XYZ file of C-alpha atoms in Angstrom:
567
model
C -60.724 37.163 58.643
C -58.306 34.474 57.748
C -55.842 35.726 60.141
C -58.761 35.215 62.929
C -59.408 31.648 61.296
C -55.646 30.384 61.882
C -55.459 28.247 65.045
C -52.921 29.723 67.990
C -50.646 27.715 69.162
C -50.877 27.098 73.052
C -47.878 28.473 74.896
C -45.912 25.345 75.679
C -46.997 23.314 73.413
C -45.242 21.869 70.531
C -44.638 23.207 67.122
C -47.508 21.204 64.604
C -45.750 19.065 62.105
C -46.021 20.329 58.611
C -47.288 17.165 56.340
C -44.264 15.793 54.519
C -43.888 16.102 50.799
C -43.136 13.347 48.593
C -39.429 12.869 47.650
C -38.624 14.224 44.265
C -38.337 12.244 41.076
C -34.671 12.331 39.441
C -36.289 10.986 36.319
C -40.084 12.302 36.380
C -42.443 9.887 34.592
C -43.131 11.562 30.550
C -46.981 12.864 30.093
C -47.207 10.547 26.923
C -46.604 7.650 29.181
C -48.610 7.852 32.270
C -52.088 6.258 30.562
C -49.258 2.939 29.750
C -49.408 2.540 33.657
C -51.134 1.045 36.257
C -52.575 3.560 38.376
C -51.611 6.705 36.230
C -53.369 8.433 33.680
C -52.853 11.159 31.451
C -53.887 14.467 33.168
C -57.137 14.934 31.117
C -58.745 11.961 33.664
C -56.895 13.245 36.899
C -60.259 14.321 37.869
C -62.309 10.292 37.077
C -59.284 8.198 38.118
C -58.798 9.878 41.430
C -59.340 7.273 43.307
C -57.150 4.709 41.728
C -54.930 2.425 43.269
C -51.222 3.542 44.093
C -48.548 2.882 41.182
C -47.176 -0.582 41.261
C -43.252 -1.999 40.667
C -44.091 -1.729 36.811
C -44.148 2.535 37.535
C -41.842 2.940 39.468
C -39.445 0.536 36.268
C -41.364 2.784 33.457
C -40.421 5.780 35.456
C -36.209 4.973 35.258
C -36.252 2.988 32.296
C -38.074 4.926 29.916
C -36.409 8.512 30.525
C -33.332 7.167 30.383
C -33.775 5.196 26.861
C -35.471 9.032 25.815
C -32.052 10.012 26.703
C -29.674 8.284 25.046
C -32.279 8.110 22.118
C -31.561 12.341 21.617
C -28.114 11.529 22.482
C -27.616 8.755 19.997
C -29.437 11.814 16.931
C -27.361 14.225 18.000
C -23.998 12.815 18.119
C -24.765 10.958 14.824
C -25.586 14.109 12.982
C -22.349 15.452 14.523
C -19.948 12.683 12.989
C -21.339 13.297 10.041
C -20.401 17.194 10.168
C -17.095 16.106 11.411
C -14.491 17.240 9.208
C -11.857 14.848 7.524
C -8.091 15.649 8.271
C -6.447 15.963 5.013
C -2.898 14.832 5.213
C -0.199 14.370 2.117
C 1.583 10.488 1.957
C 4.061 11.057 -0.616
C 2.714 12.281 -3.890
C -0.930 11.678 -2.542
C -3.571 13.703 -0.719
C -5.537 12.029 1.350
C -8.661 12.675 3.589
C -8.957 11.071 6.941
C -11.944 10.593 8.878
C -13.222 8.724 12.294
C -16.497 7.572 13.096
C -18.488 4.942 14.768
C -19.596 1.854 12.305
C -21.082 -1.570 12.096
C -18.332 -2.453 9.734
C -15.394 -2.212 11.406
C -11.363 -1.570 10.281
C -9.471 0.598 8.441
C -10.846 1.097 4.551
C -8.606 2.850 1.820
C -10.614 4.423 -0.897
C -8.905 4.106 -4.509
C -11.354 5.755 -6.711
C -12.265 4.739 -9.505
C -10.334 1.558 -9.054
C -11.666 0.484 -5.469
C -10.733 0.024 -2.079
C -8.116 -1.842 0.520
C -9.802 -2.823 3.581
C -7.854 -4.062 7.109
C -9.596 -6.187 9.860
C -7.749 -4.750 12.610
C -10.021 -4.534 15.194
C -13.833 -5.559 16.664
C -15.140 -2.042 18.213
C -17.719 -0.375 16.078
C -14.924 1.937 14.910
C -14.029 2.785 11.172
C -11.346 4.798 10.053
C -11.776 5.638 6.171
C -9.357 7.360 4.121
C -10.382 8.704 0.789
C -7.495 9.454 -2.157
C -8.185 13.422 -2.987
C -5.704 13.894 -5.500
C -2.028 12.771 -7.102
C 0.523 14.823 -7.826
C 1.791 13.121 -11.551
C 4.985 14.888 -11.066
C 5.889 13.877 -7.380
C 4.759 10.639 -8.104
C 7.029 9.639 -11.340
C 10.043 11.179 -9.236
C 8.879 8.416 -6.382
C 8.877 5.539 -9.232
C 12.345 6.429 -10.616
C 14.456 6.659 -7.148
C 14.464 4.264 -4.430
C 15.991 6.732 -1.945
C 12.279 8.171 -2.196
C 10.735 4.976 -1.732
C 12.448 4.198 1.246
C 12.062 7.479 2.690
C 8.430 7.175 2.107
C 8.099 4.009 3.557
C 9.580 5.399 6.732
C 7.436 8.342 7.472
C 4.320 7.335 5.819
C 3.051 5.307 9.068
C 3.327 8.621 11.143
C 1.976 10.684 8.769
C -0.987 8.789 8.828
C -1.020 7.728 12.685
C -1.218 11.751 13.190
C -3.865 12.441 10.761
C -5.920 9.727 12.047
C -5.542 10.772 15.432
C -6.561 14.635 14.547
C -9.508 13.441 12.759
C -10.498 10.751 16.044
C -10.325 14.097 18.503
C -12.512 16.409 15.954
C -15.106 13.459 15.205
C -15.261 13.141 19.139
C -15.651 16.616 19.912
C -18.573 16.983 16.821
C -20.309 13.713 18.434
C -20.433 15.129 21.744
C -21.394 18.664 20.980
C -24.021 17.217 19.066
C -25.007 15.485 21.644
C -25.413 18.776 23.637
C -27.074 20.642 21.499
C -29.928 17.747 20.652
C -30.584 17.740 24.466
C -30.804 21.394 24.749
C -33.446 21.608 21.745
C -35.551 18.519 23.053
C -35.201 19.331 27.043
C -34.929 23.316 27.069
C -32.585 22.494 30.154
C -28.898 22.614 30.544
C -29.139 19.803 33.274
C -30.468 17.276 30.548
C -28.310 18.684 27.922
C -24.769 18.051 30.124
C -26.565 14.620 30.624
C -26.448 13.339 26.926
C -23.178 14.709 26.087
C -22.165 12.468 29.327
C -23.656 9.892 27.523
C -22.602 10.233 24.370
C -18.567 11.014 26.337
C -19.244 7.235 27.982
C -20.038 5.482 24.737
C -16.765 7.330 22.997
C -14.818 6.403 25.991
C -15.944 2.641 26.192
C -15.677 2.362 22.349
C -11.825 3.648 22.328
C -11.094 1.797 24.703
C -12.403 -1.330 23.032
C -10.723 -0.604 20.258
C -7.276 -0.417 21.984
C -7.900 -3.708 23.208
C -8.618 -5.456 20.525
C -6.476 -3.468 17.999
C -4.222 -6.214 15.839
C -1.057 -4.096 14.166
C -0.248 -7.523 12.164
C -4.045 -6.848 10.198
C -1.927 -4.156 8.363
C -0.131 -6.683 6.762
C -3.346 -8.709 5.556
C -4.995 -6.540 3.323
C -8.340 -7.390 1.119
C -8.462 -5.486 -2.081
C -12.405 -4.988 -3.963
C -12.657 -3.160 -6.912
C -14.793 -2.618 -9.935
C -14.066 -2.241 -13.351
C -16.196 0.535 -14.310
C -14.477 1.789 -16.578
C -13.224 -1.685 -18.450
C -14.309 -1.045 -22.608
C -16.959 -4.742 -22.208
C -19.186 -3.476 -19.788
C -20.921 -0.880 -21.995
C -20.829 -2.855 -25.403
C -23.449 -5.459 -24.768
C -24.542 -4.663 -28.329
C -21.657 -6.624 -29.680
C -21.079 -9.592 -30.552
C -19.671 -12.993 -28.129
C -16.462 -12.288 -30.054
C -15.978 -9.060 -29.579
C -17.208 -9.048 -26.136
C -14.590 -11.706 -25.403
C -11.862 -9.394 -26.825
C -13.227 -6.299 -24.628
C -12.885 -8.238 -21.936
C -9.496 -9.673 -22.298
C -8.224 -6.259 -22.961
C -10.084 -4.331 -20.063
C -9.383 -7.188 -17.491
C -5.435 -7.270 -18.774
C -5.721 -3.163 -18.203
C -7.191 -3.573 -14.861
C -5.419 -6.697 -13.026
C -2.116 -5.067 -14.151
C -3.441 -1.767 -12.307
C -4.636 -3.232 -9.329
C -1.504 -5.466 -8.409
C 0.672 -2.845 -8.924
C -0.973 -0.951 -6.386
C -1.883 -3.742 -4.298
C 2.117 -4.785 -4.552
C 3.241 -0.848 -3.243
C 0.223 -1.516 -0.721
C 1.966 -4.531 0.878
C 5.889 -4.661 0.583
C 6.680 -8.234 0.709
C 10.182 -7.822 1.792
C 9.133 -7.059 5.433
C 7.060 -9.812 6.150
C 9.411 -11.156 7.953
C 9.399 -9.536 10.682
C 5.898 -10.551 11.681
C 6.469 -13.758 9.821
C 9.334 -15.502 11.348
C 11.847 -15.262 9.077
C 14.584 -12.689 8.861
C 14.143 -9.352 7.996
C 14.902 -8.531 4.624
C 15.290 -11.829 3.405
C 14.732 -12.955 -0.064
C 11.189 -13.745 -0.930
C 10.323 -16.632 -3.695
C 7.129 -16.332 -4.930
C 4.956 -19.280 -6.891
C 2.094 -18.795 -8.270
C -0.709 -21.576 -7.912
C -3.227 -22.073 -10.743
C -5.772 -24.813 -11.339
C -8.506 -26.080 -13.865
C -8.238 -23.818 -16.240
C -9.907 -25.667 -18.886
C -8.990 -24.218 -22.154
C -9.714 -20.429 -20.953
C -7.334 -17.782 -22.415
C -8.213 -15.527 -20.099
C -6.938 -17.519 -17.283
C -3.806 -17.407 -19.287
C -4.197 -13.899 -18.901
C -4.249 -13.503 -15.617
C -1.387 -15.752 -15.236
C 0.936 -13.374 -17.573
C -0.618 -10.543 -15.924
C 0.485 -11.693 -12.084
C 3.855 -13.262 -13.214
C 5.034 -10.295 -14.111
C 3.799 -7.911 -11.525
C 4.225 -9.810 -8.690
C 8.348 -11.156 -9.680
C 6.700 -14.564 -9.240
C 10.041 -17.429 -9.667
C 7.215 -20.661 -10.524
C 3.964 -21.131 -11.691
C 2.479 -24.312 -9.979
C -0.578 -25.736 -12.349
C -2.518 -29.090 -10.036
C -4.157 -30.181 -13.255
C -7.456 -29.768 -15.574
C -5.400 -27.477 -18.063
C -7.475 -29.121 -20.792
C -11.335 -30.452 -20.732
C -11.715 -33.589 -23.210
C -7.444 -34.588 -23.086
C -7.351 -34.790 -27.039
C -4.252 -34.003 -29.039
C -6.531 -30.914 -30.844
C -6.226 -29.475 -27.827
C -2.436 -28.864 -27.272
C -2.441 -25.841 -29.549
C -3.843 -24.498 -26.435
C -0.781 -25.173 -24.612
C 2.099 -23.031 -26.791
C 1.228 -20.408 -23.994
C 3.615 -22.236 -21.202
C 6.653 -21.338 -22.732
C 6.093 -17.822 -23.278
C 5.688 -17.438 -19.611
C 9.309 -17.021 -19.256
C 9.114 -18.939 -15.590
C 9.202 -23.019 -14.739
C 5.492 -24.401 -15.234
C 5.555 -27.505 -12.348
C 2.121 -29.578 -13.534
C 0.670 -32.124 -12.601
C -2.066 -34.014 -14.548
C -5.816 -34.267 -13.262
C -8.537 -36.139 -14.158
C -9.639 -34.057 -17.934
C -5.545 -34.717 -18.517
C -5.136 -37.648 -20.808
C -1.488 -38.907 -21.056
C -1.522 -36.753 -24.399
C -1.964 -33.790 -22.445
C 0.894 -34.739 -20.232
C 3.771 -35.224 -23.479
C 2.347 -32.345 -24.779
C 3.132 -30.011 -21.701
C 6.275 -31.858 -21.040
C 7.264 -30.825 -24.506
C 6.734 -26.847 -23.528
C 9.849 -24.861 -22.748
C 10.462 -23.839 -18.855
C 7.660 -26.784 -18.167
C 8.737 -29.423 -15.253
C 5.895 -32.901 -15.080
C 6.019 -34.534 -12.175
C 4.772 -38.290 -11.605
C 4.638 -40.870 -9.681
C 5.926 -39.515 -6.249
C 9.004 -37.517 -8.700
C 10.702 -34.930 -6.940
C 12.186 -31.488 -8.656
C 13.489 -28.683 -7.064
C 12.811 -25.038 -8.915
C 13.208 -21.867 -7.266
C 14.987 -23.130 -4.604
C 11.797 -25.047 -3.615
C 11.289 -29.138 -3.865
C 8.585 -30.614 -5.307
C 6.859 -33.853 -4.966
C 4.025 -34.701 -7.198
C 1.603 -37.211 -8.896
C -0.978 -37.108 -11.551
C -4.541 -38.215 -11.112
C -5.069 -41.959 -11.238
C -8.249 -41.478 -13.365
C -9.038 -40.329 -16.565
C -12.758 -39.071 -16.544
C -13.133 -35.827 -18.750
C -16.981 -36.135 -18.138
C -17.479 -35.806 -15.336
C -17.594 -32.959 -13.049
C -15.345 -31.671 -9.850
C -16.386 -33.217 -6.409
C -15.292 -35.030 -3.839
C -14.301 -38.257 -4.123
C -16.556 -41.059 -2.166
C -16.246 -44.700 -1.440
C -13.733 -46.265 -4.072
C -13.192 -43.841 -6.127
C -11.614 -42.313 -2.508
C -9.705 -45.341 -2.279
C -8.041 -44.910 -5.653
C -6.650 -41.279 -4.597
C -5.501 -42.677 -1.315
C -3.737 -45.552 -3.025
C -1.941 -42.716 -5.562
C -1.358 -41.118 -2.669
C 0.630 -43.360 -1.059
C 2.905 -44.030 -4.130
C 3.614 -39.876 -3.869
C 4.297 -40.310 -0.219
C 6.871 -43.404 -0.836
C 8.299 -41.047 -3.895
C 8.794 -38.810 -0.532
C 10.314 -40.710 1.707
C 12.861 -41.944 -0.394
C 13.500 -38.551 -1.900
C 14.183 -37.805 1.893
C 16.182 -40.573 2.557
C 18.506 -39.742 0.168
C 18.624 -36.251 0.813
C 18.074 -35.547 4.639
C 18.830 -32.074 4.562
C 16.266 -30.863 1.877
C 12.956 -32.018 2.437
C 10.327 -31.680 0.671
C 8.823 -28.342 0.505
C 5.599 -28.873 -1.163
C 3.199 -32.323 -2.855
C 1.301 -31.842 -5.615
C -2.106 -33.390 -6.741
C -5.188 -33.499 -8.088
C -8.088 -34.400 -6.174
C -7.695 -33.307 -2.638
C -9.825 -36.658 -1.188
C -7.300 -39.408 0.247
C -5.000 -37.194 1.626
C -4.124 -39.303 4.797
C -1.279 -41.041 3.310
C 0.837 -37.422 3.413
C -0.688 -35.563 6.298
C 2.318 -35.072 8.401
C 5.276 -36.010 5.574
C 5.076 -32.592 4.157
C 3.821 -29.337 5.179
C 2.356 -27.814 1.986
C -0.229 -29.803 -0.176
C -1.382 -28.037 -2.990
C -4.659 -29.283 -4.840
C -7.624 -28.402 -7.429
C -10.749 -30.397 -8.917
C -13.837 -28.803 -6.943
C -13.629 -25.441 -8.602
C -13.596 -23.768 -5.146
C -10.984 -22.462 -3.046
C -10.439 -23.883 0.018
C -7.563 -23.742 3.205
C -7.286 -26.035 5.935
C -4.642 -27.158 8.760
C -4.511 -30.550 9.856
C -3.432 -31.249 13.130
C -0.504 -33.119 11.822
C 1.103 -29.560 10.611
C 0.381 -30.158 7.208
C -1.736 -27.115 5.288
C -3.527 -27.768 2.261
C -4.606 -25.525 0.248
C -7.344 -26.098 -2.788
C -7.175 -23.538 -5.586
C -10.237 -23.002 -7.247
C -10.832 -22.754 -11.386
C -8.319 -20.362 -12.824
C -9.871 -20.645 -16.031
C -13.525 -19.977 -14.118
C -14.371 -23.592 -14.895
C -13.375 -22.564 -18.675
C -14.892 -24.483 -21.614
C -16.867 -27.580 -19.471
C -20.868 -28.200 -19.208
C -20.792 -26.332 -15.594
C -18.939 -23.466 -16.841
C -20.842 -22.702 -19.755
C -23.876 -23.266 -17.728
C -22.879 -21.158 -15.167
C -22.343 -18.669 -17.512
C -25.737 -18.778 -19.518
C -27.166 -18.751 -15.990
C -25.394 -15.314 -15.153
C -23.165 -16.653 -12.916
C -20.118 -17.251 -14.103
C -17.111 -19.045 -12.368
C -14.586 -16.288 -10.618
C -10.916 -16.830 -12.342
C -8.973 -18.163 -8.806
C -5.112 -17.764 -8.259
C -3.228 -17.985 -5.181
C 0.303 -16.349 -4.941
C 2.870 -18.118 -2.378
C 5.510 -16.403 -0.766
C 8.367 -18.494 1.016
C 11.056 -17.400 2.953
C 13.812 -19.181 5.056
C 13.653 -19.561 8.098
C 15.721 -19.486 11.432
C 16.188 -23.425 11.270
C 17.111 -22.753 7.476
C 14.304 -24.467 5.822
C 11.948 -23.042 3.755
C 8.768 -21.848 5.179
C 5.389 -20.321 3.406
C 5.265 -16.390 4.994
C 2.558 -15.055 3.228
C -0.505 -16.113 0.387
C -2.380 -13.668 -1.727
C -5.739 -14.844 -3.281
C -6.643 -13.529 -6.148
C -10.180 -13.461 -7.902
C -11.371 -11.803 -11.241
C -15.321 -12.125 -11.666
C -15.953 -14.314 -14.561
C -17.020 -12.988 -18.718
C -19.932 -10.379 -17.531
C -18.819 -9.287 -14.266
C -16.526 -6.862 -13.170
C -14.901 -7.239 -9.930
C -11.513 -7.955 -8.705
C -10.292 -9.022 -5.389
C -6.977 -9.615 -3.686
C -6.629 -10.870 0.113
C -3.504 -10.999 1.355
C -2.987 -13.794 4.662
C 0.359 -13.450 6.503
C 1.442 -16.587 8.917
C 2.686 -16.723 12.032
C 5.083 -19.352 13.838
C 1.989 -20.076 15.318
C -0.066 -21.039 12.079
C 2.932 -23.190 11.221
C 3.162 -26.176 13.392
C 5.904 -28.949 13.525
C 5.292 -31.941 11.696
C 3.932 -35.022 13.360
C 5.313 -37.589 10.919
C 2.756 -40.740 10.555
C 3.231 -44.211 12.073
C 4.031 -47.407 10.331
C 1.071 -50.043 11.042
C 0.837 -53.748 10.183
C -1.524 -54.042 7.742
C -3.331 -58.162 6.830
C -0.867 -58.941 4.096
C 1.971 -58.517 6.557
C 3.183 -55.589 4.514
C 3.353 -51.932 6.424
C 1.668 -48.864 5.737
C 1.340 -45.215 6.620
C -1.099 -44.288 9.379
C -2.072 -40.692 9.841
C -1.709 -39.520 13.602
């Protein structure tokens, strides 16, 4: 009998040690991958492969690694379907309803929907968190009231940024809560245990956690005051009338990118209220902003006429600033061209570039409102100086680039004539310096990095910022006219790929020390005849982006005369 078979114990002697079991596994080894180990195979071969060797260091890896990355893997489904299912918070801001939702994202920030117009994104921060918010609806009604009284407005502008603050925050705690219970629920379906399902909520809780906390850290409240605007022109008359012809086209598109530019800015203006910039900006708040617009090359395009009109007057701009190229051959047929100046109603500050002949130059000159400078001449409109100089060469040929070997020479030798029309500008007038040079060609600059702290350029039909380390910023605008009638612009066009129309709008302010400062630049691009987007970038600087001045050094130079030296 088997109770006759079990040995007695000896009275006395000790108890007989039970053989010890093998510790248990927190994170048991998964069936599928026991044959991708040494010493383990699937239990089908138990019985062939019994007398394998023991598991090795790579088992004992497989057996942590791999459940864990199972884990987060079901964690990572669930909680995704969950923000999806997350529901928006829908919050009123003044005569619009908007939706506002929370969720994790490879593109970062906050984004504004403005359907069907487009949409105003912020950069302000780096943790794979995006907060959207989508317009629902606009209440006509409330919103003409808003127009029409500025009590509104201000009242508005007050409790807008909590409205939204405690929408956003709602919709953060209800995304969270979805993520996590998705979480849960994924690892109760794939584990059919509660252990593993409290796990990947935990896991999914420690990625909200870290990700929050991320974006606390590197949250930037100044981004709010930088925003980029993208939009499409879907419904603009050109894009659906391909079947007409160049003329008509042409008109189309004049009249839906008029429509739309005026649209945009005026939203894009509300978006960004200039006269608060200088609080983050270093000037005073409240202060009076001037703002100049900066055109370039535009090259016998109306439309970039267009746009001009169009951003003069929605954005109150004081000055339009032109750095040359406003013709493409310089001939006197062309001047017709230029009747458009004076019905800006604002100062037109040129300069001549290298497609100007000296034609072109009378023929501005001759335009009401229009101010030519030359030869290192110094104006002062809107309450800003100007210092400028036309391009030394006349080659309506040729193409925009950068200037190399001589030909950089002869800009840095008309570059030093504008800097001597500086210094003695200065000299007689110590306490208003000058605000801003003008030119052409951006090569040869060194003669008036460090005299002035704005330099304002064209020619390479591309935009382009930079800040030398002797404080001065220059900034090259690209074609306003998108390259307009020249043998790149009409071949980028019959390409497909038309030159954008450029501007750049300038905002100064006065600062502290009582001399004007830039606070602010808006870029502004319209996709060239064919295309239909719009974009508007605002950048907002800092005392920090604005360093003093290091003024250059005089040097001996062979003839025993002295020059400027850049530092």
């Amino acid at each position: 009998m088997a109770a006759e078979d079990t040995p007695r114990r000896r009275p006395g002697a000790a108890p007989a040690r039970r053989p010890r079991r093998p510790p248990a596994r927190a994170w048991p080894l998964p069936r599928w991958a026991t044959g991708l180990v040494p010493g383990r195979a699937p239990a089908s071969a138990a019985g062939r492969d019994a007398g394998r060797a023991p598991a090795g260091v790579l088992e004992r890896v497989l057996r942590r690694v791999l459940p864990l990355l199972g884990l987060l893997l079901v964690s990572a489904a669930g909680a995704g379907v969950g923000f999806a299912l997350a529901p928006g918070q829908s919050t009123w801001v003044g005569p619009l309803q908007a939706q506002v939702r929370v969720h994790p994202s490879l593109q970062p920030g906050v984004r504004v929907d403005l359907p069907p117009v487009g949409e105003i994104t912020f950069g302000t921060h780096r943790a794979p968190v995006a907060v959207t918010a989508g317009v629902e609806s606009v209440d006509l009604e409330a919103a003409s009231r808003l127009v029409r009284s500025p009590q509104q407005l201000l009242a508005l502008e007050l409790t807008a940024p909590d409205t939204v603050r405690a929408a956003t925050v709602r919709a953060a705690a209800w995304s969270a809560a979805c993520g996590v219970g998705g979480a849960v629920l994924a690892g109760a379906v794939v584990y059919r245990a509660r252990r593993r399902a409290l796990q990947t909520g935990a896991a999914c809780l420690a990625v909200l956690l870290a990700a929050g906390g991320a974006t606390a850290a590197t949250f930037d409240a100044a981004a709010l005051q930088q925003p980029r605007f993208t939009g499409l022109l879907s419904r603009a008359p050109y894009v659906v009338t391909s079947t007409q012809d160049a003329l008509e086209r042409l008109e189309s598109y004049r009249s839906g990118l008029s429509d739309i530019v005026r649209s945009v800015s005026t939203l894009y203006a509300v978006s960004g209220n200039l006269p608060v910039l200088g609080d983050g900006a270093g000037g005073a708040p409240g202060q009076d902003v001037t703002t100049v617009l900066h055109v370039s090359d535009l090259h016998l395009n109306p439309l970039g006429f267009d746009l001009v009109e169009d951003l003069v007057q929605q954005f109150g701009v004081r000055a339009v600033v032109d750095t040359g190229d406003i013709t493409t051959w310089g001939t006197e047929a062309e001047s017709s061209f230029l009747g458009r100046i004076g019905g800006l109603g604002v100062p037109y500050v040129f300069v001549r570039g290298n497609h100007d002949s000296a034609l072109t130059q009378q023929a501005v000159a001759a335009q009401p409102g229009a101010v030519v400078l030359d030869e290192g001449a110094v104006a002062e409109v809107a309450g800003l100086r100007f210092a400028g100089k036309g391009d030394p060469v006349f080659t309506p040929e040729g193409e925009g680039s950068t200037a190399e070997g001589e030909a950089e020479q002869v800009q840095r030798r008309s570059n030093e004539v504008l800097a001597a029309g500086i210094a003695d500008w200065e000299d007689g007038n110590p306490d208003d310096p000058v605000d801003v040079a003008l030119v052409h060609d951006p090569s040869g600059l060194e003669p008036l990095l460090g005299r002035v702290p704005l330099v304002l350029a064209g020619h390479l039909h591309r935009r382009g910022v930079t800040l030398d380390s002797s404080g001065t910023r220059v900034m090259v605008e690209g074609s306003t006219g998108g390259a307009g009638i020249t043998s790149a612009g009409l071949d980028r066009l019959a390409d497909g790929e038309p030159v954008p129309l450029s501007a750049t709008l300038l905002h100064f302010g006065t600062g502290p020390d009582g001399e004007d400062r830039l606070l602010a630049y808006d870029e502004v691009t319209v996709g060239g005849l064919g295309l239909a987007e719009v974009g508007l970038q605002r950048t907002v600087l800092t005392d920090a982006d604005r360093p003093a001045l290091s003024p250059p050094t005089a040097v001996a130079t062979p003839s025993g005369t002295s020059a400027a030296a850049a530092p």
